[in-house]
Short mmCIF file of C-alpha atoms and ligand atoms in Angstrom, two decimals:
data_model
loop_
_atom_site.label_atom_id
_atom_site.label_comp_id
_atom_site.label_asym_id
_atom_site.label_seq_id
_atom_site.Cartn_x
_atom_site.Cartn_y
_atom_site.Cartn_z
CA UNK A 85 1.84 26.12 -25.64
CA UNK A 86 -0.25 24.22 -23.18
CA UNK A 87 0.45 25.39 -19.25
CA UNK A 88 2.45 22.93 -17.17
CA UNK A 89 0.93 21.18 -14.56
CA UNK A 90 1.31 22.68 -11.22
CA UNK A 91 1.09 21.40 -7.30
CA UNK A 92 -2.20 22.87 -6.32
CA UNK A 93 -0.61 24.07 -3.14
CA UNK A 94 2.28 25.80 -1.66
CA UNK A 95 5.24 25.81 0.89
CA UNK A 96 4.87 26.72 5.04
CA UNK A 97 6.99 24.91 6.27
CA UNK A 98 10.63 22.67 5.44
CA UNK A 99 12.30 19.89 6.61
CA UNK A 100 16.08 19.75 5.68
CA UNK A 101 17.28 16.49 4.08
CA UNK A 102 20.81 16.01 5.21
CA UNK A 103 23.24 14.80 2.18
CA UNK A 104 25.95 12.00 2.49
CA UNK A 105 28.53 10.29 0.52
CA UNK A 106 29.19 7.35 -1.13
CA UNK A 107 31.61 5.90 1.24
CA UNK A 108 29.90 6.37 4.46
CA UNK A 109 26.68 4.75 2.76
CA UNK A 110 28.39 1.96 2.27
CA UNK A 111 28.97 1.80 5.85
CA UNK A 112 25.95 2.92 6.91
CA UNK A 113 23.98 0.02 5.14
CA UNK A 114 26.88 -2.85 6.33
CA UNK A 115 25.81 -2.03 9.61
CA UNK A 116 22.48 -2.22 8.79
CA UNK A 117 22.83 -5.77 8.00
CA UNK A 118 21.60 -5.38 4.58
CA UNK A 119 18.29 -4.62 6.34
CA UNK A 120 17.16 -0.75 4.58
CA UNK A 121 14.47 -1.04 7.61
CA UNK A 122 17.47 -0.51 9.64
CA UNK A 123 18.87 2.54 8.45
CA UNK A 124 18.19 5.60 10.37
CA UNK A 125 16.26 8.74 8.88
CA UNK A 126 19.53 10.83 8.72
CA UNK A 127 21.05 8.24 6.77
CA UNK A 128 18.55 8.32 4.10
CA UNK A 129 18.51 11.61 1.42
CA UNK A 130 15.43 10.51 -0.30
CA UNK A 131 13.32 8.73 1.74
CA UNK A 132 10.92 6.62 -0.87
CA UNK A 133 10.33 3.15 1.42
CA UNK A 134 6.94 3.73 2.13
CA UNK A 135 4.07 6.52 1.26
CA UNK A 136 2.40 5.19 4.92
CA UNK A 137 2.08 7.86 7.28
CA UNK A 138 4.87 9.98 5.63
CA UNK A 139 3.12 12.80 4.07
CA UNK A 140 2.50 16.35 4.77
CA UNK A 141 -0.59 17.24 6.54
CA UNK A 142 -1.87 20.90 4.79
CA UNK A 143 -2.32 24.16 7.33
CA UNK A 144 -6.38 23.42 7.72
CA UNK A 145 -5.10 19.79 8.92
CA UNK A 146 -2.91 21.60 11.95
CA UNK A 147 -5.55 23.56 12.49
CA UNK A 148 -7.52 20.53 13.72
CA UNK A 149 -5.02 19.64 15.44
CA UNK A 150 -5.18 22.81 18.06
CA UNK A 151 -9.15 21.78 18.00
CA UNK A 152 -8.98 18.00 19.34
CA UNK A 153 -10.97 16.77 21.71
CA UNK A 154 -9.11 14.82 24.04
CA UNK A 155 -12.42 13.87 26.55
CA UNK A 156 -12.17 9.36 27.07
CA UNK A 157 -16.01 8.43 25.71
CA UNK A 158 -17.87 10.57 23.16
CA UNK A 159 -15.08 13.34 21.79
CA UNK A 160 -16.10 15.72 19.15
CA UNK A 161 -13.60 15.00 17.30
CA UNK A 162 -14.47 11.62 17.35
CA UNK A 163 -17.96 12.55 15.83
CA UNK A 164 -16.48 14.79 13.39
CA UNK A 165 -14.49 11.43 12.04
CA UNK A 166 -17.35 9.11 12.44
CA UNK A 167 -19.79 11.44 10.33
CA UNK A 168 -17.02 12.45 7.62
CA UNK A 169 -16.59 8.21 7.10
CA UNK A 170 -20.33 7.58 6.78
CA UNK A 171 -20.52 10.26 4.30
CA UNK A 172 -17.95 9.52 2.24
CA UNK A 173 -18.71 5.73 2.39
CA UNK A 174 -21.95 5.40 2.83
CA UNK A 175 -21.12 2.90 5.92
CA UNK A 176 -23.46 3.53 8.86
CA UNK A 177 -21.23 1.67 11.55
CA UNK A 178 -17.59 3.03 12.39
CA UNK A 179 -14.18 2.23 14.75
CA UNK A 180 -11.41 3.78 15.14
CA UNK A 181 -8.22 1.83 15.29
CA UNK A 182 -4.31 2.80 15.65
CA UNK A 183 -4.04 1.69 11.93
CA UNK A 184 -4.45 -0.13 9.11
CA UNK A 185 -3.40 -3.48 10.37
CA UNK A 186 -4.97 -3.29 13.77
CA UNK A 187 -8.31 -3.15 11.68
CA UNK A 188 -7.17 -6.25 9.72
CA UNK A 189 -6.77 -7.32 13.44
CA UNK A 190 -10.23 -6.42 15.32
CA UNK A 191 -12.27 -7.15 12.18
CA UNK A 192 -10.37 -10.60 11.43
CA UNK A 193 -10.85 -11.97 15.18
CA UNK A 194 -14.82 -11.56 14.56
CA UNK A 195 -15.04 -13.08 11.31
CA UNK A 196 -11.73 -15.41 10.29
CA UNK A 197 -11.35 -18.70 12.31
CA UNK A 198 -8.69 -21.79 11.69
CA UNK A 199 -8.85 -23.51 8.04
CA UNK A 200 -10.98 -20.84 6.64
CA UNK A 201 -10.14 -19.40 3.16
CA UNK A 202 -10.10 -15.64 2.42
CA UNK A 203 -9.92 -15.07 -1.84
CA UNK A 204 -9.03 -11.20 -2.57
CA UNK A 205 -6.38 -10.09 -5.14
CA UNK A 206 -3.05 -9.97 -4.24
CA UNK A 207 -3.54 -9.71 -0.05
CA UNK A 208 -1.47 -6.74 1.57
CA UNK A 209 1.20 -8.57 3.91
CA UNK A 210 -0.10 -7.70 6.92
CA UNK A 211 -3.35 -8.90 5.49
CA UNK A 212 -1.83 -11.84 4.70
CA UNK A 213 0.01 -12.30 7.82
CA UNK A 214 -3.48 -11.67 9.87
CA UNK A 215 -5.01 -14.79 8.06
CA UNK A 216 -2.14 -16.62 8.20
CA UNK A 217 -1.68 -15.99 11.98
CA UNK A 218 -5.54 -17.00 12.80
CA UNK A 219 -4.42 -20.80 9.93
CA UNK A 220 -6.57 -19.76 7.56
CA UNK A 221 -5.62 -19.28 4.41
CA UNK A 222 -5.36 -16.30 1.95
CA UNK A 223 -6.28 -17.44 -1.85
CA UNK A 224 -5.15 -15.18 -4.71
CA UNK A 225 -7.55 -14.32 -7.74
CA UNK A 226 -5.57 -11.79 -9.09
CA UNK A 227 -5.87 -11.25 -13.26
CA UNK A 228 -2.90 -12.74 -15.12
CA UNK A 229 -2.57 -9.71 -16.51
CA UNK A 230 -1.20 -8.28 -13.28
CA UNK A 231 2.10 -10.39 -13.32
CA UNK A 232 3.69 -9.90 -16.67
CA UNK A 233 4.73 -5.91 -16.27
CA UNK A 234 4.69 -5.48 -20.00
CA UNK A 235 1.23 -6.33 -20.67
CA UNK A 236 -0.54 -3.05 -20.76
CA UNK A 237 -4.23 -3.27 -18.80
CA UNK A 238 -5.72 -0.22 -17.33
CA UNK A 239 -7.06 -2.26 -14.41
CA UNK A 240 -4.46 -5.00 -12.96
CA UNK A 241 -6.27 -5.06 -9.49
CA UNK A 242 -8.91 -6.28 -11.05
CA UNK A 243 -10.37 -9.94 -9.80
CA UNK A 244 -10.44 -12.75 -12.01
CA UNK A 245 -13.90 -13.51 -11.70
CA UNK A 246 -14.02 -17.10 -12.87
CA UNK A 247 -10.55 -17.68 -10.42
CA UNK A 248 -12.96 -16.32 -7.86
CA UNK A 249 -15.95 -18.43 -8.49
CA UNK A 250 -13.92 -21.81 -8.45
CA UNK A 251 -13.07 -20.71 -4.91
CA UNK A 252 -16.66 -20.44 -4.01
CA UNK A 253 -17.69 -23.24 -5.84
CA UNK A 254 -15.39 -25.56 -4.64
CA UNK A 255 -15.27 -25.26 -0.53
CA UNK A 256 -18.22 -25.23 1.56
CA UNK A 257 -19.09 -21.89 2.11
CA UNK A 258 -18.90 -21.25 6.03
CA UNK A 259 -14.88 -21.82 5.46
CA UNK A 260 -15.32 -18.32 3.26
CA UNK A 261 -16.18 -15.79 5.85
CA UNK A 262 -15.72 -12.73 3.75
CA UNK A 263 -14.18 -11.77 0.13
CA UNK A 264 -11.75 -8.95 0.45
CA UNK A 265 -10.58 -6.38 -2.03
CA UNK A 266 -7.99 -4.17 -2.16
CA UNK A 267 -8.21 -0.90 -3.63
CA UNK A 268 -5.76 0.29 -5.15
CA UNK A 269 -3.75 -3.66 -5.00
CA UNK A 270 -0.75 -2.95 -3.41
CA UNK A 271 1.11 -5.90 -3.41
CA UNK A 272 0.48 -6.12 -7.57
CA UNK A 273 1.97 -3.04 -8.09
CA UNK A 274 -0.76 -0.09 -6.69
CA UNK A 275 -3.19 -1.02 -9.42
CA UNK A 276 -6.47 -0.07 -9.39
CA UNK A 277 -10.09 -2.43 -9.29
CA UNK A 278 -12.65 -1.34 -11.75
CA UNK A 279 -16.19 -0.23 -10.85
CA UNK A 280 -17.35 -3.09 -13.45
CA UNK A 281 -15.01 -5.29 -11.61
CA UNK A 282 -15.82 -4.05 -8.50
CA UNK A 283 -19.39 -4.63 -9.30
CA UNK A 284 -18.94 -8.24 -10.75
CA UNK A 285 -17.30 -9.20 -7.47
CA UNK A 286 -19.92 -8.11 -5.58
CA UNK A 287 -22.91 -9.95 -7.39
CA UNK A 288 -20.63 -13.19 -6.92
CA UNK A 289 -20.35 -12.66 -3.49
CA UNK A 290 -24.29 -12.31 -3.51
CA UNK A 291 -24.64 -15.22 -5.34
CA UNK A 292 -22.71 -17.02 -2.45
CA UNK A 293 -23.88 -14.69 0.39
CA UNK A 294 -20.49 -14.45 1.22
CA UNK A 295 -20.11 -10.38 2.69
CA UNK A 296 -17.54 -8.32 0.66
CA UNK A 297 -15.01 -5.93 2.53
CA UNK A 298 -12.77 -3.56 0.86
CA UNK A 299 -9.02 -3.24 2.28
CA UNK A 300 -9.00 0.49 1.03
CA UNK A 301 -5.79 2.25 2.58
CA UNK A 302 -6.02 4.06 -1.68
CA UNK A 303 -9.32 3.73 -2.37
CA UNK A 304 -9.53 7.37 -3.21
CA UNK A 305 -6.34 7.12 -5.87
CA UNK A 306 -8.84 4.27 -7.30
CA UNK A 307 -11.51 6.35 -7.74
CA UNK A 308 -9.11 8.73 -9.81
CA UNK A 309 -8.02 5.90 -12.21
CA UNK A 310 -11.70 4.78 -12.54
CA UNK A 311 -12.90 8.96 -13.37
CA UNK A 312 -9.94 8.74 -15.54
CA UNK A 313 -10.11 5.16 -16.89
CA UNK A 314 -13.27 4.14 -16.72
CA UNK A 315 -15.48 4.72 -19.72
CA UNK A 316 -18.75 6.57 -18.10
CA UNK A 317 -17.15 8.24 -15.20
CA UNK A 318 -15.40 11.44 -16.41
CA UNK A 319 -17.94 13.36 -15.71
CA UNK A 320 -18.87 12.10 -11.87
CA UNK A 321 -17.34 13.80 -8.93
CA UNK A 322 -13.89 11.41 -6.87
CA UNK A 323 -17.04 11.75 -3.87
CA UNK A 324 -19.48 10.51 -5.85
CA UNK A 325 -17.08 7.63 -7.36
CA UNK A 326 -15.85 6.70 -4.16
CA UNK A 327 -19.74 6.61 -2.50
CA UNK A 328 -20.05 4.12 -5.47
CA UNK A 329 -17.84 1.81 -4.72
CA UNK A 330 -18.24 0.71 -1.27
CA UNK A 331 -21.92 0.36 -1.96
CA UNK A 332 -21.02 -2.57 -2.92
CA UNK A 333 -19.23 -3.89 0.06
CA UNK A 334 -20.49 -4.84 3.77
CA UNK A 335 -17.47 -3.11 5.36
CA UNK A 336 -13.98 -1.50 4.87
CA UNK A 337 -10.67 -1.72 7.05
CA UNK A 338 -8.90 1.57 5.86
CA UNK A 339 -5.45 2.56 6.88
CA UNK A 340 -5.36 6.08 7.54
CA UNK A 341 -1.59 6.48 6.87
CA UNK A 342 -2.30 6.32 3.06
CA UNK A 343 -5.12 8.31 1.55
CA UNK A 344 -6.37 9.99 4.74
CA UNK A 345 -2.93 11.60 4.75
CA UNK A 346 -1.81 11.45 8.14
CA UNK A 347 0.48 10.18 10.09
CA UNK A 348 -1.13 7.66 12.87
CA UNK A 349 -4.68 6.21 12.12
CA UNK A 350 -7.00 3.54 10.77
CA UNK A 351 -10.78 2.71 11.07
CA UNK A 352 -13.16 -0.03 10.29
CA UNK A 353 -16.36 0.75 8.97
CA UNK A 354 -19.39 -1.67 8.53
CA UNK A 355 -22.74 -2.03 7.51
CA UNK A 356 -24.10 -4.67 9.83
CA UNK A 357 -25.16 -4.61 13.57
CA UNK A 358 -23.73 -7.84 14.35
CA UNK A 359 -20.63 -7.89 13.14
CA UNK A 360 -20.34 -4.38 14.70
CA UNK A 361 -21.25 -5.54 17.96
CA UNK A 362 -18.76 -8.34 17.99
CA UNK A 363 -15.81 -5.77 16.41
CA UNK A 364 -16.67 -3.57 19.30
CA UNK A 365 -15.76 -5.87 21.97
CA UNK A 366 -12.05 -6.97 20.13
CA UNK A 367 -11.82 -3.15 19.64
CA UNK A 368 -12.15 -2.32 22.93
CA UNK A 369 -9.30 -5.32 24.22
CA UNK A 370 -7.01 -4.50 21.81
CA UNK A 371 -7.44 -0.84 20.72
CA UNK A 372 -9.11 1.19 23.39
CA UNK A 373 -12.54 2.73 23.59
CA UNK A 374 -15.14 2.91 20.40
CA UNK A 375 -14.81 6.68 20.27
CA UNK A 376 -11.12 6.63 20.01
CA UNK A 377 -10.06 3.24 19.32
CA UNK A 378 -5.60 3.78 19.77
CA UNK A 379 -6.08 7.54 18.09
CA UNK A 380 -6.02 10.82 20.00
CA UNK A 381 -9.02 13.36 19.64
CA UNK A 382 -6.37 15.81 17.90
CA UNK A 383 -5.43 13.24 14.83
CA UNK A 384 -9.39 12.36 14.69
CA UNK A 385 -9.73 15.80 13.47
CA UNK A 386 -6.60 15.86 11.12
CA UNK A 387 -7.81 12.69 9.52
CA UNK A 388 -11.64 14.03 9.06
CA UNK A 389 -9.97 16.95 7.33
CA UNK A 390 -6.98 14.57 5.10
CA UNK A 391 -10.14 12.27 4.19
CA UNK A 392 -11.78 15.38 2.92
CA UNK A 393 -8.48 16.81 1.04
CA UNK A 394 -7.51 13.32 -0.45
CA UNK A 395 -10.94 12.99 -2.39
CA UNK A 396 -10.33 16.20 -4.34
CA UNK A 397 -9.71 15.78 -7.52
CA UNK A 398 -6.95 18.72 -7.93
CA UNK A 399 -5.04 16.73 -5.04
CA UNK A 400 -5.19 13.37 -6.92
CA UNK A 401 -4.03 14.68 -10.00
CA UNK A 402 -0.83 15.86 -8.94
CA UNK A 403 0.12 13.42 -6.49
CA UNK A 404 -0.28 10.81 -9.31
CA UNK A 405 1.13 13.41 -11.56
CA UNK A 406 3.84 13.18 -9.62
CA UNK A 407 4.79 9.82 -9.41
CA UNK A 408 3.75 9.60 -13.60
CA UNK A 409 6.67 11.96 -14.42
CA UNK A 410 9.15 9.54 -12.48
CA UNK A 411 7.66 6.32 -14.07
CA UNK A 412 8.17 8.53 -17.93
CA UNK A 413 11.30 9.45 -16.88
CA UNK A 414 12.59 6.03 -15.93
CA UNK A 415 10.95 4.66 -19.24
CA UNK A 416 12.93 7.43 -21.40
CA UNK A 417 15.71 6.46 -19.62
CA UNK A 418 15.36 2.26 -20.82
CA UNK A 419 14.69 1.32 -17.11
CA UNK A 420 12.04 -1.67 -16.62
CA UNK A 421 9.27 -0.44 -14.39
CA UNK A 422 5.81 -1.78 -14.11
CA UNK A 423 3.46 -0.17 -16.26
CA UNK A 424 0.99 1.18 -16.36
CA UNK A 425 2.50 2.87 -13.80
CA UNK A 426 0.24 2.65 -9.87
CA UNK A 427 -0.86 5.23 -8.16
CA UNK A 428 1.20 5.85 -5.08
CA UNK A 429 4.67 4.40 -6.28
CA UNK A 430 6.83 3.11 -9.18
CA UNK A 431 7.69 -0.70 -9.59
CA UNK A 432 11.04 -1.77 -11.17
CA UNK A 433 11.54 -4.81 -12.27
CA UNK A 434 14.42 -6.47 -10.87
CA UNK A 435 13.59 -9.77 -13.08
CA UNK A 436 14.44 -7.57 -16.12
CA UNK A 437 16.79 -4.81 -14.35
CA UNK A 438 19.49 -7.47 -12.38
CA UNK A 439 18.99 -11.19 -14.63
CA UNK A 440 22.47 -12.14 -13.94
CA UNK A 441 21.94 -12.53 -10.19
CA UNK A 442 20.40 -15.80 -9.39
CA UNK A 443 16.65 -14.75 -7.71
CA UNK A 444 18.13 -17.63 -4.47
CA UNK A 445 20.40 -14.16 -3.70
CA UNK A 446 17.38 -12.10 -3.95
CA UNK A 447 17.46 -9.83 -6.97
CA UNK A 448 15.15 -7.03 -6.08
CA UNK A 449 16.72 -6.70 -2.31
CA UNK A 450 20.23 -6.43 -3.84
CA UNK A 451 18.96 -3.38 -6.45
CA UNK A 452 17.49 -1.60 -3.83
CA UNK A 453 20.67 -1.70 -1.64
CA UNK A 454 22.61 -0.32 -4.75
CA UNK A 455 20.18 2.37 -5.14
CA UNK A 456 20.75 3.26 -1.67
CA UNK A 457 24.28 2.90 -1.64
CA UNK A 458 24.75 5.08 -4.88
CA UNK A 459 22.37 7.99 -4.43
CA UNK A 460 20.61 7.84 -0.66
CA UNK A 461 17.37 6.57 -2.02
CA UNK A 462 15.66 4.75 0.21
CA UNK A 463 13.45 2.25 -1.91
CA UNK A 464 11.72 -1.40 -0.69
CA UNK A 465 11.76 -4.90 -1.80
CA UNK A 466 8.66 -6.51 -3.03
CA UNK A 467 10.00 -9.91 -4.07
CA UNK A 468 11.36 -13.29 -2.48
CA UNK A 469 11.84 -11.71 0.88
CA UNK A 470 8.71 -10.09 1.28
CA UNK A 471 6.73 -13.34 0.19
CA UNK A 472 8.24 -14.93 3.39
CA UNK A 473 8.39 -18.79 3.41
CA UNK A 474 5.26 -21.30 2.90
CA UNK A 475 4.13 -21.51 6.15
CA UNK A 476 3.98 -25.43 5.81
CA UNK A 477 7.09 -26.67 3.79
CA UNK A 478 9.00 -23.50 5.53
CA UNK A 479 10.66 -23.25 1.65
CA UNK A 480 11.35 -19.85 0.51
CA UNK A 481 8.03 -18.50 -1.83
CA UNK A 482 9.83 -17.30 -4.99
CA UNK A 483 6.82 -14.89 -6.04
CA UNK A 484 6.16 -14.26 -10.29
CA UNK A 485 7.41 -10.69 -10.06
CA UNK A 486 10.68 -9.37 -7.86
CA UNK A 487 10.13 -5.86 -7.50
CA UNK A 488 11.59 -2.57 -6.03
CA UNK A 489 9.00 -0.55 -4.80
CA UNK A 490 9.72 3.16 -5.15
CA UNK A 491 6.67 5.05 -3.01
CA UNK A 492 6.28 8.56 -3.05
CA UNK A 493 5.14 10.28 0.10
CA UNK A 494 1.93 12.65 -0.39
CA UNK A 495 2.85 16.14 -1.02
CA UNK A 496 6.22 15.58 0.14
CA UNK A 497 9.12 16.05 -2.36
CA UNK A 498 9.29 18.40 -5.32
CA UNK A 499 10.17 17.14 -9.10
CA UNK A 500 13.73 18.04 -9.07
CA UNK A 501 13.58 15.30 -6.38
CA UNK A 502 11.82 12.74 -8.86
CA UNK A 503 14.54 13.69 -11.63
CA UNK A 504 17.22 13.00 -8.98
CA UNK A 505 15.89 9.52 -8.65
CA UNK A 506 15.69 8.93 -11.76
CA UNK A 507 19.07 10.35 -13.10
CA UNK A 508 20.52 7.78 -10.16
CA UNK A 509 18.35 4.74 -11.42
CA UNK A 510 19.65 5.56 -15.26
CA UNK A 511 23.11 5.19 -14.16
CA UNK A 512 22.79 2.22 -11.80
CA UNK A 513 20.79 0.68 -15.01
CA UNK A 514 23.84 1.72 -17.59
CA UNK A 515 25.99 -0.74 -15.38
CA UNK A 516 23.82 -3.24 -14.45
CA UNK A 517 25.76 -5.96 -16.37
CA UNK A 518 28.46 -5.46 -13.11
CA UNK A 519 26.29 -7.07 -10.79
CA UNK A 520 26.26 -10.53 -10.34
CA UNK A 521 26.52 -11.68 -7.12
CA UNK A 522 23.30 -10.66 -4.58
CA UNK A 523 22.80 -12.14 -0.45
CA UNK A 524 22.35 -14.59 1.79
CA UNK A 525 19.77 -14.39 4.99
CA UNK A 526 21.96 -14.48 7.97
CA UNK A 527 18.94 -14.45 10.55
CA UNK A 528 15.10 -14.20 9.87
CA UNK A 529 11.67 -14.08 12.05
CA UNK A 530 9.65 -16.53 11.65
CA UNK A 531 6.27 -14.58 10.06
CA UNK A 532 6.91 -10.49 8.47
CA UNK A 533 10.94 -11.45 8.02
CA UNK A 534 11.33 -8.62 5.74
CA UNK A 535 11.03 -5.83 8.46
CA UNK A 536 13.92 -7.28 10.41
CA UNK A 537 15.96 -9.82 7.70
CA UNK A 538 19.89 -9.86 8.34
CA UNK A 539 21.47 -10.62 5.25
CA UNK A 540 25.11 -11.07 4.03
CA UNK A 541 26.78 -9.67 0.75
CA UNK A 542 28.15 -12.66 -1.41
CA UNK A 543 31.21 -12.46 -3.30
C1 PLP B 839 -0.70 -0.10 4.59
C2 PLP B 839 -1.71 -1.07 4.23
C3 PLP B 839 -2.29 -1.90 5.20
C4 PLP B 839 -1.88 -1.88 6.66
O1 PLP B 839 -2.01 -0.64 7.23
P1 PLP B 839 -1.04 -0.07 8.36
O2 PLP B 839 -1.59 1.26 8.67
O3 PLP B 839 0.35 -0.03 7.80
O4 PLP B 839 -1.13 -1.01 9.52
C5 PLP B 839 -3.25 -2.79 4.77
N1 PLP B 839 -3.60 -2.88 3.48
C6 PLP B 839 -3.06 -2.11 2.53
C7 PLP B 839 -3.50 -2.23 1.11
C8 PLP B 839 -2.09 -1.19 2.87
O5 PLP B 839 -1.52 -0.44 1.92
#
C-alpha cells in the first residue's frame, strides 16, 4: 500500500476555534447585514474568506522576527529582503510596500494615466479598482476556457493570445502602458499561466514594446502546476521555475500576504532605472522610506524567510494537497466546484449549486451566507457583487461565472477540518432545491462595494 501523504511539518503552537450554534449564527450574520466581511473572528469556526495574510509563519520565521532591524534608512533586514527578491526573481530593482495593493498603487501612479488601457487576464479587484480609479481601463484576455467550470484545461490563466493582440493592434500604443499578468489568476478561479503562455505573452509584448509586469501574490503555487503540468519541467527545481518566469517580465507587484506567507507585506520589483526612479518618489509619499516602504525591519526578515519556505517544493505539495482533497471530496459528494481545482482555494459554482434563485438576488452571496449560517464556514463571494457596477452606465456587471470562493489559509487547518467543510457543503447541496429566494443591496460604496455591501433577505 502506497504511504499517505503527510504535512511536511509539525505543531508548536494552537489557536482555539471557538464553536457556535445554529441559532445564534443566524443572528450573528442578521446583524451583519448580510455582509460576511462584517462578522467578527469569534463568530466564525472555520475561517476560509481569504488565504491573504492568514497563515502560519514556521519557528525559523519567528526567529527573524527577534532579529529585525528596526534602524529608519538602510536596515539589515531590509537587505536581507531586497537580496532574497533579486535572487529568486532575477529583478535587480526592489520596494517595499505595506501590501499587495499599495504596489498596484505606487507602480500604477508612474505608469497608468486617464483613458489608458491595461489587457491582463482576469484583473485582481484591487487591480481593477487601481485602473479604474486613475479612468483607465482594464481589458480582459482571459481563455474561454476559463469560464465554463466543466471544461477541463490544465492552464485557465492562460492569455488568449490573439484576444491580446487585437488589443495591441487596435489602440495606439502609448494608451497601453504595460501588459499585466497574474499568476496564479485569481479572479478566474486561482488558475495557473503556462511557461509557453507566459512566454507567448511576452514576445507579443516585444513585438509592441509594451513592458510586461506580473501581479504574482501565487506565483510560486504557479510554478508547482507548471513542474507538475507542464510537459519539460518535472525535472527543474520550483527556484529554478520561478527564476524562469519573471525573466520574461520588466517588473512584479507581489503581495506578500499570499505566497511569502506572512501576515503584513508587499514589494515591487523592477528591472528598469527609470521606472524605478519614478516608483521611488510615489513610494516614498505614500508608503514610507525605500528601505522599508509601510513594513517593519522584523516582518522584512519573516518574509525573506516565508519567500524562501513557499518555493519548496515539499511545502507546495501539501498546501495544494490540501485544498485537492476538499475539491475530491466535494466532487464525490455531487457538489459543482470549478475544476481543475486552483491552487489556494476551491470554487463552487453557485450557477449550477442555487439555479432557482434569480442571479438579480445574487446567487453566490446567498450560498455563502447558508454555508455560514449552517456550519460557521466563513467562505466569499466572487460573483455579481464583487464585479461592482460599470463604472459608466452604473448597471450592475452580471459576470459569466457566480462563484463561492472557499480559500484555505497556508498551513493553517488540518484535514478533519477540510472533511468538516465538506460534510456541511454535501448537506447544504442535498437541499438546495429549498432555496429560492436570495437579497437585495440595502446600501453600497460607490467603487470595492463588496467589502462593506448591506443587503436584505427576500422572502
Ligand atoms: C491579494 C492580491 C492582490 C492585492 O494584495 P493585498 O496584499 O491584498 O493588497 C493583488 N493581486 C492578487 C492576484 C492578489 O491575490
Amino acid at each position: 500500500m502506497q504511504l499517505p501523504f503527510i504535512e511536511p511539518y509539525k505543531i508548536k503552537m494552537v489557536e482555539s476555534i471557538k464553536r457556535s450554534t445554529l441559532e445564534e449564527r443566524k443572528h450573528w450574520i442578521k446583524e451583519a447585514h448580510y455582509n460576511l466581511f462584517n462578522l467578527t473572528s469569534d463568530q466564525v469556526m472555520i475561517d476560509l474568506l481569504t488565504d491573504s495574510g492568514t497563515g502560519a509563519m514556521s519557528d525559523k520565521q519567528w526567529a527573524e522576527i527577534m532579529l529585525g532591524d528596526e534602524s529608519y534608512a538602510g536596515s539589515s533586514s531590509f537587505v536581507k529582503l531586497k537580496d532574497r527578491v533579486t535572487n529568486l526573481t532575477g529583478f535587480p530593482y526592489f520596494i517595499p510596500t505595506h501590501q499587495g495593493r499599495a504596489a498596484e498603487n505606487v507602480l500604477f501612479s508612474a505608469l497608468v494615466k486617464a483613458n489608458d488601457l491595461v489587457p491582463g487576464n482576469s484583473h485582481f479587484d484591487t487591480t481593477k479598482g487601481h485602473i479604474e480609479f486613475r479612468k483607465a481601463t482594464a481589458v480582459d484576455c482571459t481563455i474561454d476556457e476559463a469560464f465554463d467550470t466543466s471544461v477541463y484545461h490544465p492552464f485557465k490563466g492562460n492569455v488568449d493570445i490573439k484576444k491580446l493582440e487585437e488589443v495591441l493592434r487596435s489602440n495606439p500604443i502609448e494608451k497601453i502602458p504595460l501588459v499585466i499578468l497574474t499568476v496564479t489568476c485569481n479572479t478566474a478561479g486561482g488558475q495557473p499561466v503556462s511557461m509557453q503562455n507566459i512566454r507567448e505573452v511576452a514576445a507579443v509584448c516585444k513585438r509592441y514594446k509594451v513592458p510586461l509586469y506580473f501581479d504574482s501574490a501565487r506565483f510560486a503555487e504557479n510554478a508547482y502546476f507548471i513542474k507538475t503540468r507542464e510537459d519539460g519541467f518535472a525535472n527543474q527545481s520550483i527556484k529554478e521555475i520561478v527564476k524562469e518566469m519573471f525573466s520574461y517580465g520588466d517588473g512584479m507587484t507581489m503581495s506578500a500576504k499570499k505566497d511569502g506567507i506572512v501576515n503584513m507585506g508587499g514589494f515591487i520589483a523592477l528591472r528598469d532605472t527609470e521606472v524605478y526612479q519614478k516608483c521611488v518618489t510615489f513610494n516614498i509619499m505614500y508608503e514610507g522610506f525605500i528601505t522599508y516602504g509601510g513594513m517593519s525591519g522584523r516582518d522584512m526578515g519573516a518574509l525573506s524567510q516565508g519567500l524562501d519556505e513557499a518555493t519548496e517544493f515539499d511545502f507546495l505539495e501539501s498546501r495544494i494537497q490540501q485544498v485537492h482533497y476538499l475539491g475530491q471530496r466535494l466532487v464525490e459528494f455531487g457538489v459543482p466546484v470549478q475544476q481543475p481545482f486552483g491552487g489556494h482555494a476551491i470554487y463552487l459554482d453557485a450557477n449550477k449549486f442555487v439555479p432557482n434563485i434569480s442571479p438579480e438576488e445574487f446567487r453566490a452571496q446567498s450560498l455563502a451566507i447558508e454555508l455560514y449560517i449552517t456550519a460557521g464556514i466563513r467562505g466569499v463571494e466572487v460573483g455579481t457583487i464583487l464585479a461592482d457596477r460599470d463604472p459608466i452606465t452604473r448597471n450592475n456587471r452580471y459576470p459569466k461565472l457566480e462563484l463561492v470562493r472557499l480559500a484555505i489559509p497556508r498551513r493553517t487547518y488540518s484535514l478533519s477540518h477540510m472533511e468538516y467543510v465538506a460534510v456541511a457543503l454535501k448537506n447544504i447541496y442535498e437541499t438546495r432545491h429549498e432555496a429560492k429566494r436570495g437579497y437585495s443591496i440595502k446600501w453600497e460604496a460607490p467603487i470595492m462595494r463588496h467589502f462593506t455591501v448591506q443587503l436584505e433577505k427576500l422572502v
